[in-house]
Amino acid sequence: MLFKHQHLLEELREKGRHATAEIISMRAEGGGNSMRANWAPDDDLTTAWTDCQMDLRVFPPGESPFEATVHTRLHTFKWKGDRVPVWYDPDNHRRVVVDYEEDAATKTRAINDAELSLHRSDLRPGLVWTPVEHDVLPLEAIARPGKGRLKHTGQLAALLTEPAQTALAYLRDNASELMPHVSADWLARNDVHLDQPYGSAPPELDTDSVMGAGLAVAVAIASLMAAQSPGRGTVVTGALTPGGELAPVPGVAEKILAADRVPARRTIVPEANRGHWQDHPTTRVLRTKVVFVASIGEALRATV
């Protein structure tokens, strides 16, 4: 069922102003869920809702607070005194709507961040962390008996099909040099399954936005083959060309700063990005050690 206040939210997003509001009182008026709840992931809060009446104290930026009563739908549990994002009409303070979509997205992000934080010290062969957009996400390679095929689960892994095939081909052709102790027929006897084991990828991701995770795929697969962890607190970024060469990534400064926020002990970055990072006007003292590498082989030696 289309929530009847959706049109007001869309109107005030376009013509109104954004603010936060404190819940003075609230009364539930009903609730429900959608069929998607049967197969939606746990962190999808949009499949269930509560309809309620709220008395709010709205705090407009740079203006005096005012009070308003709204009927709204919420996807997250709220108490008296909690705050919610709202949009309001500056010419008519009776026209206020709770931005229930922003509220759900903020809560989902908090759940996702908590899950990622819980597992950031996970240490296992095949598990690598890589910056994507402004987040640092895990990428895991898992071996299954097979014939060297590549499989994937989840949005992040699915978008990495092309660089993952490039990484797999490079390791197949150079495994004896890079990992002489690994059986020469390892890839012929195993399928590689790529997955994002924790958290959720941002919904707006596309193939271009994840190309910088290509090197992380190579490190994850090599780590799995060598049965060695990439090391606690290691974050990897780098793009791969169709020929298996290491290429720079766009927005490298944002990726390094995202790794520093984790915080990562070291961040592996393509040598071709050195100038981009040195030219970045940051005065922040980094906790992560930035390691520049000129090839996939150098990246593997720095991690595996």
PDB file of C-alpha atoms in Angstrom, residues 54 75 94 118 128 150 154 163 167 177 193 216 273-274 278-279 289:
ATOM      1  CA  MET A  54       3.303  12.541  16.955  1.00  0.00           C
ATOM      2  CA  HIS A  75      10.149   1.992  10.054  1.00  0.00           C
ATOM      3  CA  ARG A  94       1.273  23.265  10.326  1.00  0.00           C
ATOM      4  CA  LEU A 118      32.292  -5.987  15.039  1.00  0.00           C
ATOM      5  CA  VAL A 128      40.353  -8.398   2.358  1.00  0.00           C
ATOM      6  CA  LEU A 150      34.409 -17.753 -10.694  1.00  0.00           C
ATOM      7  CA  GLY A 154      25.939 -10.115  -3.202  1.00  0.00           C
ATOM      8  CA  PRO A 163      38.159  -7.276 -12.558  1.00  0.00           C
ATOM      9  CA  ALA A 167      42.677 -11.131 -11.313  1.00  0.00           C
ATOM     10  CA  GLU A 177      56.327 -17.123  -9.763  1.00  0.00           C
ATOM     11  CA  HIS A 193      33.427 -17.858  -4.796  1.00  0.00           C
ATOM     12  CA  ALA A 216      41.582  -6.390  -3.495  1.00  0.00           C
ATOM     13  CA  ASN A 273      48.314   7.456  -7.237  1.00  0.00           C
ATOM     14  CA  ARG A 274      51.275   8.758  -5.224  1.00  0.00           C
ATOM     15  CA  GLN A 278      50.732  14.037  -2.088  1.00  0.00           C
ATOM     16  CA  ASP A 279      48.798  16.882  -3.723  1.00  0.00           C
ATOM     17  CA  LYS A 289      50.569   3.667   6.880  1.00  0.00           C
TER      18      LYS A 289
END
